[in-house]
Short mmCIF file of N, CA, C and O in Angstrom, two decimals:
data_model
loop_
_atom_site.label_atom_id
_atom_site.label_comp_id
_atom_site.label_asym_id
_atom_site.label_seq_id
_atom_site.Cartn_x
_atom_site.Cartn_y
_atom_site.Cartn_z
N MET A 1308 -27.56 1.28 30.95
CA MET A 1308 -28.12 2.61 30.67
C MET A 1308 -27.18 3.64 31.29
O MET A 1308 -26.89 3.59 32.47
N SER A 1309 -26.71 4.59 30.50
CA SER A 1309 -25.83 5.63 31.01
C SER A 1309 -26.65 6.73 31.68
O SER A 1309 -27.88 6.77 31.57
N ALA A 1310 -25.96 7.63 32.35
CA ALA A 1310 -26.65 8.72 33.05
C ALA A 1310 -27.44 9.59 32.08
O ALA A 1310 -28.48 10.14 32.42
N ASN A 1311 -26.94 9.71 30.84
CA ASN A 1311 -27.63 10.53 29.84
C ASN A 1311 -28.91 9.87 29.33
O ASN A 1311 -29.76 10.53 28.77
N ASP A 1312 -29.03 8.55 29.51
CA ASP A 1312 -30.20 7.82 29.03
C ASP A 1312 -31.31 7.73 30.08
O ASP A 1312 -32.35 7.15 29.81
N GLU A 1313 -31.06 8.26 31.26
CA GLU A 1313 -32.06 8.18 32.32
C GLU A 1313 -33.34 8.86 31.90
O GLU A 1313 -33.34 9.94 31.33
N LYS A 1314 -34.42 8.21 32.23
CA LYS A 1314 -35.72 8.79 31.91
C LYS A 1314 -36.23 9.55 33.12
O LYS A 1314 -35.98 9.17 34.26
N VAL A 1315 -36.92 10.62 32.85
CA VAL A 1315 -37.50 11.43 33.92
C VAL A 1315 -39.01 11.40 33.77
O VAL A 1315 -39.55 11.24 32.68
N ARG A 1316 -39.69 11.54 34.86
CA ARG A 1316 -41.15 11.55 34.85
C ARG A 1316 -41.60 12.98 34.57
O ARG A 1316 -41.06 13.94 35.09
N LEU A 1317 -42.59 13.09 33.72
CA LEU A 1317 -43.15 14.38 33.36
C LEU A 1317 -44.63 14.36 33.67
O LEU A 1317 -45.33 13.42 33.31
N LYS A 1318 -45.09 15.38 34.33
CA LYS A 1318 -46.51 15.49 34.61
C LYS A 1318 -47.07 16.62 33.76
O LYS A 1318 -46.49 17.69 33.68
N ILE A 1319 -48.18 16.34 33.09
CA ILE A 1319 -48.83 17.36 32.29
C ILE A 1319 -50.30 17.42 32.68
O ILE A 1319 -50.86 16.45 33.20
N ARG A 1320 -50.89 18.53 32.41
CA ARG A 1320 -52.32 18.68 32.67
C ARG A 1320 -53.04 18.76 31.34
O ARG A 1320 -52.65 19.52 30.45
N LEU A 1321 -54.08 17.96 31.23
CA LEU A 1321 -54.89 17.95 30.02
C LEU A 1321 -56.35 18.10 30.42
O LEU A 1321 -56.75 17.70 31.50
N THR A 1322 -57.11 18.64 29.50
CA THR A 1322 -58.55 18.63 29.70
C THR A 1322 -59.02 17.19 29.51
O THR A 1322 -58.29 16.35 28.96
N GLU A 1323 -60.21 16.88 29.95
CA GLU A 1323 -60.75 15.53 29.76
C GLU A 1323 -60.81 15.18 28.27
O GLU A 1323 -60.48 14.07 27.88
N GLU A 1324 -61.18 16.16 27.46
CA GLU A 1324 -61.26 15.95 26.01
C GLU A 1324 -59.87 15.63 25.44
O GLU A 1324 -59.73 14.74 24.60
N GLU A 1325 -58.85 16.37 25.86
CA GLU A 1325 -57.48 16.13 25.39
C GLU A 1325 -56.99 14.75 25.83
O GLU A 1325 -56.33 14.04 25.07
N LYS A 1326 -57.31 14.37 27.07
CA LYS A 1326 -56.91 13.07 27.59
C LYS A 1326 -57.54 11.94 26.77
O LYS A 1326 -56.86 10.98 26.39
N VAL A 1327 -58.82 12.08 26.48
CA VAL A 1327 -59.52 11.07 25.68
C VAL A 1327 -58.88 10.97 24.29
O VAL A 1327 -58.68 9.88 23.76
N LYS A 1328 -58.56 12.12 23.71
CA LYS A 1328 -57.94 12.13 22.38
C LYS A 1328 -56.56 11.47 22.41
O LYS A 1328 -56.22 10.69 21.51
N LEU A 1329 -55.76 11.75 23.43
CA LEU A 1329 -54.45 11.13 23.58
C LEU A 1329 -54.59 9.61 23.70
O LEU A 1329 -53.89 8.86 23.02
N GLU A 1330 -55.50 9.16 24.54
CA GLU A 1330 -55.73 7.73 24.72
C GLU A 1330 -56.16 7.08 23.40
O GLU A 1330 -55.64 6.03 23.01
N HIS A 1331 -57.10 7.72 22.72
CA HIS A 1331 -57.63 7.20 21.47
C HIS A 1331 -56.53 7.10 20.40
O HIS A 1331 -56.37 6.06 19.74
N ASN A 1332 -55.77 8.17 20.24
CA ASN A 1332 -54.72 8.19 19.21
C ASN A 1332 -53.62 7.17 19.51
O ASN A 1332 -53.11 6.53 18.59
N ALA A 1333 -53.26 7.03 20.78
CA ALA A 1333 -52.23 6.06 21.15
C ALA A 1333 -52.70 4.64 20.82
O ALA A 1333 -51.94 3.85 20.24
N VAL A 1334 -53.95 4.33 21.13
CA VAL A 1334 -54.50 3.00 20.83
C VAL A 1334 -54.52 2.76 19.32
O VAL A 1334 -54.14 1.69 18.85
N LEU A 1335 -54.95 3.76 18.55
CA LEU A 1335 -54.98 3.60 17.09
C LEU A 1335 -53.61 3.27 16.52
O LEU A 1335 -53.50 2.55 15.54
N CYS A 1336 -52.58 3.85 17.13
CA CYS A 1336 -51.21 3.65 16.63
C CYS A 1336 -50.55 2.42 17.23
O CYS A 1336 -49.41 2.09 16.89
N GLY A 1337 -51.24 1.76 18.17
CA GLY A 1337 -50.66 0.58 18.81
C GLY A 1337 -49.52 0.94 19.75
O GLY A 1337 -48.60 0.15 19.94
N LEU A 1338 -49.58 2.14 20.33
CA LEU A 1338 -48.53 2.61 21.23
C LEU A 1338 -49.09 2.89 22.61
O LEU A 1338 -50.29 3.12 22.77
N THR A 1339 -48.21 2.89 23.60
CA THR A 1339 -48.63 3.36 24.91
C THR A 1339 -48.79 4.88 24.82
O THR A 1339 -48.25 5.51 23.89
N GLN A 1340 -49.47 5.45 25.78
CA GLN A 1340 -49.62 6.91 25.78
C GLN A 1340 -48.25 7.58 25.90
O GLN A 1340 -47.99 8.59 25.24
N SER A 1341 -47.38 7.00 26.72
CA SER A 1341 -46.03 7.57 26.89
C SER A 1341 -45.26 7.55 25.59
O SER A 1341 -44.63 8.55 25.21
N GLU A 1342 -45.29 6.41 24.89
CA GLU A 1342 -44.55 6.31 23.63
C GLU A 1342 -45.14 7.23 22.58
O GLU A 1342 -44.41 7.84 21.79
N TYR A 1343 -46.47 7.32 22.53
CA TYR A 1343 -47.12 8.21 21.57
C TYR A 1343 -46.66 9.65 21.82
O TYR A 1343 -46.24 10.35 20.90
N PHE A 1344 -46.71 10.09 23.06
CA PHE A 1344 -46.32 11.45 23.41
C PHE A 1344 -44.83 11.67 23.14
O PHE A 1344 -44.43 12.70 22.62
N ARG A 1345 -44.01 10.65 23.45
CA ARG A 1345 -42.56 10.74 23.22
C ARG A 1345 -42.27 10.95 21.74
O ARG A 1345 -41.45 11.79 21.36
N GLN A 1346 -42.96 10.22 20.88
CA GLN A 1346 -42.74 10.37 19.44
C GLN A 1346 -43.15 11.76 18.96
O GLN A 1346 -42.48 12.36 18.12
N LEU A 1347 -44.25 12.28 19.50
CA LEU A 1347 -44.65 13.65 19.15
C LEU A 1347 -43.58 14.66 19.55
O LEU A 1347 -43.27 15.58 18.80
N CYS A 1348 -42.99 14.45 20.72
CA CYS A 1348 -41.93 15.36 21.18
C CYS A 1348 -40.68 15.29 20.30
O CYS A 1348 -39.92 16.25 20.23
N LEU A 1349 -40.48 14.16 19.66
CA LEU A 1349 -39.33 13.98 18.77
C LEU A 1349 -39.64 14.37 17.33
O LEU A 1349 -38.92 14.01 16.40
N ASP A 1350 -40.74 15.11 17.14
CA ASP A 1350 -41.19 15.57 15.82
C ASP A 1350 -41.53 14.43 14.88
O ASP A 1350 -41.41 14.54 13.66
N LYS A 1351 -41.94 13.29 15.44
CA LYS A 1351 -42.41 12.18 14.63
C LYS A 1351 -43.93 12.20 14.71
O LYS A 1351 -44.50 12.59 15.71
N ARG A 1352 -44.56 11.81 13.64
CA ARG A 1352 -46.03 11.76 13.63
C ARG A 1352 -46.45 10.30 13.60
O ARG A 1352 -46.41 9.67 12.54
N PRO A 1353 -46.79 9.74 14.76
CA PRO A 1353 -47.20 8.33 14.78
C PRO A 1353 -48.40 8.10 13.86
O PRO A 1353 -49.31 8.92 13.81
N ARG A 1354 -48.34 7.01 13.14
CA ARG A 1354 -49.43 6.68 12.21
C ARG A 1354 -50.27 5.56 12.78
O ARG A 1354 -49.74 4.64 13.42
N PRO A 1355 -51.55 5.61 12.53
CA PRO A 1355 -52.42 4.52 13.00
C PRO A 1355 -52.04 3.18 12.36
O PRO A 1355 -51.60 3.13 11.22
N LYS A 1356 -52.18 2.12 13.16
CA LYS A 1356 -51.98 0.77 12.62
C LYS A 1356 -53.14 0.46 11.70
O LYS A 1356 -54.27 0.79 12.00
N GLN A 1357 -52.82 -0.16 10.60
CA GLN A 1357 -53.88 -0.52 9.66
C GLN A 1357 -54.58 -1.79 10.13
O GLN A 1357 -53.93 -2.72 10.61
N PRO A 1358 -55.90 -1.83 9.99
CA PRO A 1358 -56.64 -3.04 10.38
C PRO A 1358 -56.35 -4.18 9.41
O PRO A 1358 -55.87 -3.95 8.29
N PRO A 1359 -56.64 -5.41 9.81
CA PRO A 1359 -56.39 -6.56 8.93
C PRO A 1359 -57.05 -6.41 7.56
O PRO A 1359 -56.51 -6.87 6.56
N GLU A 1360 -58.20 -5.75 7.52
CA GLU A 1360 -58.91 -5.57 6.24
C GLU A 1360 -58.07 -4.78 5.24
O GLU A 1360 -58.16 -5.02 4.03
N PHE A 1361 -57.28 -3.85 5.73
CA PHE A 1361 -56.41 -3.07 4.85
C PHE A 1361 -55.42 -4.00 4.13
O PHE A 1361 -55.23 -3.91 2.92
N TRP A 1362 -54.80 -4.90 4.89
CA TRP A 1362 -53.80 -5.80 4.31
C TRP A 1362 -54.46 -6.82 3.40
O TRP A 1362 -53.88 -7.21 2.38
N GLU A 1363 -55.68 -7.24 3.74
CA GLU A 1363 -56.43 -8.14 2.85
C GLU A 1363 -56.72 -7.45 1.52
O GLU A 1363 -56.61 -8.06 0.46
N LEU A 1364 -57.10 -6.18 1.59
CA LEU A 1364 -57.37 -5.41 0.37
C LEU A 1364 -56.11 -5.29 -0.47
O LEU A 1364 -56.14 -5.48 -1.69
N LEU A 1365 -54.99 -4.98 0.17
CA LEU A 1365 -53.73 -4.84 -0.57
C LEU A 1365 -53.36 -6.16 -1.24
O LEU A 1365 -52.94 -6.17 -2.40
N ASP A 1366 -53.53 -7.28 -0.54
CA ASP A 1366 -53.25 -8.59 -1.14
C ASP A 1366 -54.14 -8.84 -2.35
O ASP A 1366 -53.68 -9.37 -3.38
N ALA A 1367 -55.42 -8.47 -2.24
CA ALA A 1367 -56.35 -8.67 -3.36
C ALA A 1367 -55.95 -7.81 -4.56
O ALA A 1367 -56.02 -8.27 -5.71
N ILE A 1368 -55.50 -6.59 -4.29
CA ILE A 1368 -55.06 -5.71 -5.39
C ILE A 1368 -53.83 -6.31 -6.07
O ILE A 1368 -53.73 -6.32 -7.30
N TYR A 1369 -52.87 -6.82 -5.26
CA TYR A 1369 -51.68 -7.46 -5.84
C TYR A 1369 -52.07 -8.65 -6.70
O TYR A 1369 -51.50 -8.88 -7.78
N ASP A 1370 -53.05 -9.42 -6.23
CA ASP A 1370 -53.50 -10.60 -6.98
C ASP A 1370 -54.12 -10.18 -8.32
O ASP A 1370 -53.81 -10.75 -9.37
N CYS A 1371 -54.98 -9.16 -8.27
CA CYS A 1371 -55.59 -8.64 -9.51
C CYS A 1371 -54.52 -8.13 -10.47
O CYS A 1371 -54.58 -8.37 -11.68
N HIS A 1372 -53.55 -7.41 -9.93
CA HIS A 1372 -52.47 -6.87 -10.75
C HIS A 1372 -51.72 -8.00 -11.46
O HIS A 1372 -51.45 -7.92 -12.66
N SER A 1373 -51.42 -9.03 -10.71
CA SER A 1373 -50.69 -10.16 -11.29
C SER A 1373 -51.48 -10.80 -12.43
O SER A 1373 -50.92 -11.11 -13.50
N LYS A 1374 -52.77 -10.99 -12.24
CA LYS A 1374 -53.60 -11.60 -13.29
C LYS A 1374 -53.75 -10.69 -14.50
O LYS A 1374 -53.75 -11.15 -15.64
N LEU A 1375 -53.86 -9.38 -14.24
CA LEU A 1375 -53.96 -8.43 -15.36
C LEU A 1375 -52.66 -8.40 -16.17
O LEU A 1375 -52.69 -8.26 -17.39
N GLU A 1376 -51.53 -8.54 -15.48
CA GLU A 1376 -50.24 -8.58 -16.20
C GLU A 1376 -50.20 -9.76 -17.17
O GLU A 1376 -49.69 -9.63 -18.28
N GLN A 1377 -50.75 -10.88 -16.74
CA GLN A 1377 -50.78 -12.05 -17.60
C GLN A 1377 -51.68 -11.81 -18.81
O GLN A 1377 -51.40 -12.28 -19.91
N LEU A 1378 -52.77 -11.06 -18.59
CA LEU A 1378 -53.70 -10.77 -19.70
C LEU A 1378 -53.19 -9.67 -20.63
O LEU A 1378 -53.67 -9.53 -21.75
N ALA A 1379 -52.23 -8.89 -20.15
CA ALA A 1379 -51.73 -7.75 -20.94
C ALA A 1379 -51.14 -8.21 -22.27
O ALA A 1379 -51.12 -7.45 -23.24
N VAL A 1380 -50.68 -9.44 -22.32
CA VAL A 1380 -50.15 -9.98 -23.57
C VAL A 1380 -51.23 -9.99 -24.65
O VAL A 1380 -50.96 -9.77 -25.82
N TYR A 1381 -52.46 -10.20 -24.23
CA TYR A 1381 -53.58 -10.32 -25.17
C TYR A 1381 -54.39 -9.03 -25.31
O TYR A 1381 -55.11 -8.86 -26.29
N SER A 1382 -54.27 -8.15 -24.33
CA SER A 1382 -55.12 -6.96 -24.34
C SER A 1382 -54.38 -5.74 -23.78
O SER A 1382 -53.99 -5.74 -22.61
N PRO A 1383 -54.20 -4.70 -24.59
CA PRO A 1383 -53.52 -3.50 -24.11
C PRO A 1383 -54.29 -2.81 -22.97
O PRO A 1383 -53.69 -2.16 -22.12
N GLU A 1384 -55.60 -3.01 -22.94
CA GLU A 1384 -56.40 -2.40 -21.87
C GLU A 1384 -56.00 -2.96 -20.51
O GLU A 1384 -56.03 -2.26 -19.51
N ALA A 1385 -55.62 -4.23 -20.48
CA ALA A 1385 -55.19 -4.85 -19.23
C ALA A 1385 -53.93 -4.18 -18.70
O ALA A 1385 -53.78 -3.98 -17.50
N ALA A 1386 -53.04 -3.80 -19.60
CA ALA A 1386 -51.81 -3.11 -19.20
C ALA A 1386 -52.14 -1.74 -18.58
O ALA A 1386 -51.51 -1.32 -17.61
N GLU A 1387 -53.14 -1.07 -19.15
CA GLU A 1387 -53.56 0.23 -18.59
C GLU A 1387 -54.12 0.05 -17.18
O GLU A 1387 -53.85 0.85 -16.29
N GLU A 1388 -54.89 -1.02 -16.98
CA GLU A 1388 -55.45 -1.29 -15.66
C GLU A 1388 -54.35 -1.64 -14.66
O GLU A 1388 -54.43 -1.26 -13.49
N CYS A 1389 -53.31 -2.32 -15.12
CA CYS A 1389 -52.16 -2.61 -14.26
C CYS A 1389 -51.55 -1.31 -13.75
O CYS A 1389 -51.23 -1.18 -12.57
N SER A 1390 -51.42 -0.37 -14.64
CA SER A 1390 -50.85 0.93 -14.26
C SER A 1390 -51.73 1.63 -13.21
O SER A 1390 -51.23 2.20 -12.25
N ARG A 1391 -53.04 1.55 -13.40
CA ARG A 1391 -53.96 2.16 -12.43
C ARG A 1391 -53.85 1.48 -11.07
O ARG A 1391 -53.86 2.14 -10.04
N LEU A 1392 -53.74 0.17 -11.07
CA LEU A 1392 -53.60 -0.55 -9.80
C LEU A 1392 -52.28 -0.21 -9.12
O LEU A 1392 -52.22 -0.09 -7.90
N GLU A 1393 -51.22 -0.04 -9.90
CA GLU A 1393 -49.93 0.36 -9.33
C GLU A 1393 -50.06 1.72 -8.65
O GLU A 1393 -49.53 1.93 -7.54
N ASN A 1394 -50.76 2.65 -9.29
CA ASN A 1394 -50.98 3.97 -8.68
C ASN A 1394 -51.81 3.87 -7.41
O ASN A 1394 -51.57 4.58 -6.43
N LEU A 1395 -52.80 2.98 -7.42
CA LEU A 1395 -53.63 2.78 -6.23
C LEU A 1395 -52.80 2.24 -5.07
O LEU A 1395 -52.91 2.71 -3.94
N VAL A 1396 -51.93 1.29 -5.36
CA VAL A 1396 -51.06 0.73 -4.32
C VAL A 1396 -50.15 1.81 -3.75
O VAL A 1396 -49.97 1.92 -2.54
N LEU A 1397 -49.57 2.64 -4.61
CA LEU A 1397 -48.71 3.74 -4.15
C LEU A 1397 -49.49 4.69 -3.24
O LEU A 1397 -48.99 5.12 -2.20
N PHE A 1398 -50.72 5.00 -3.64
CA PHE A 1398 -51.56 5.87 -2.82
C PHE A 1398 -51.83 5.24 -1.45
O PHE A 1398 -51.70 5.91 -0.43
N LEU A 1399 -52.19 3.97 -1.45
CA LEU A 1399 -52.50 3.29 -0.18
C LEU A 1399 -51.27 3.22 0.72
O LEU A 1399 -51.38 3.33 1.94
N GLN A 1400 -50.11 3.06 0.12
CA GLN A 1400 -48.86 3.01 0.92
C GLN A 1400 -48.57 4.37 1.54
O GLN A 1400 -48.06 4.44 2.64
N GLU A 1401 -48.92 5.44 0.86
CA GLU A 1401 -48.69 6.79 1.39
C GLU A 1401 -49.60 7.07 2.58
O GLU A 1401 -49.19 7.71 3.54
N VAL A 1402 -50.83 6.63 2.51
CA VAL A 1402 -51.78 6.94 3.58
C VAL A 1402 -51.73 5.95 4.73
O VAL A 1402 -52.32 6.19 5.78
N SER A 1403 -51.00 4.85 4.56
CA SER A 1403 -50.93 3.88 5.65
C SER A 1403 -49.86 4.22 6.64
O SER A 1403 -48.99 4.98 6.43
#
């Protein structure tokens, strides 16, 4: 670690409400409070970690999409539903 990489301790004062919010947000993102605050200082917006149910849902959507693609040969409506599922996946990826 070079002299420029040295970390310094910073003390801040927060209200109890702000402290609780910092703790809560850091846990949601799977980060320590220090790392959460550090990312905010670097103009990054830490995102919450998705629960396992989110990934299970995404897998189920991919499975449905795959089966609908196979049916699209027989039914144009299935192709339309594939397109809707693709849009849903894009939306979920944006909010995750």
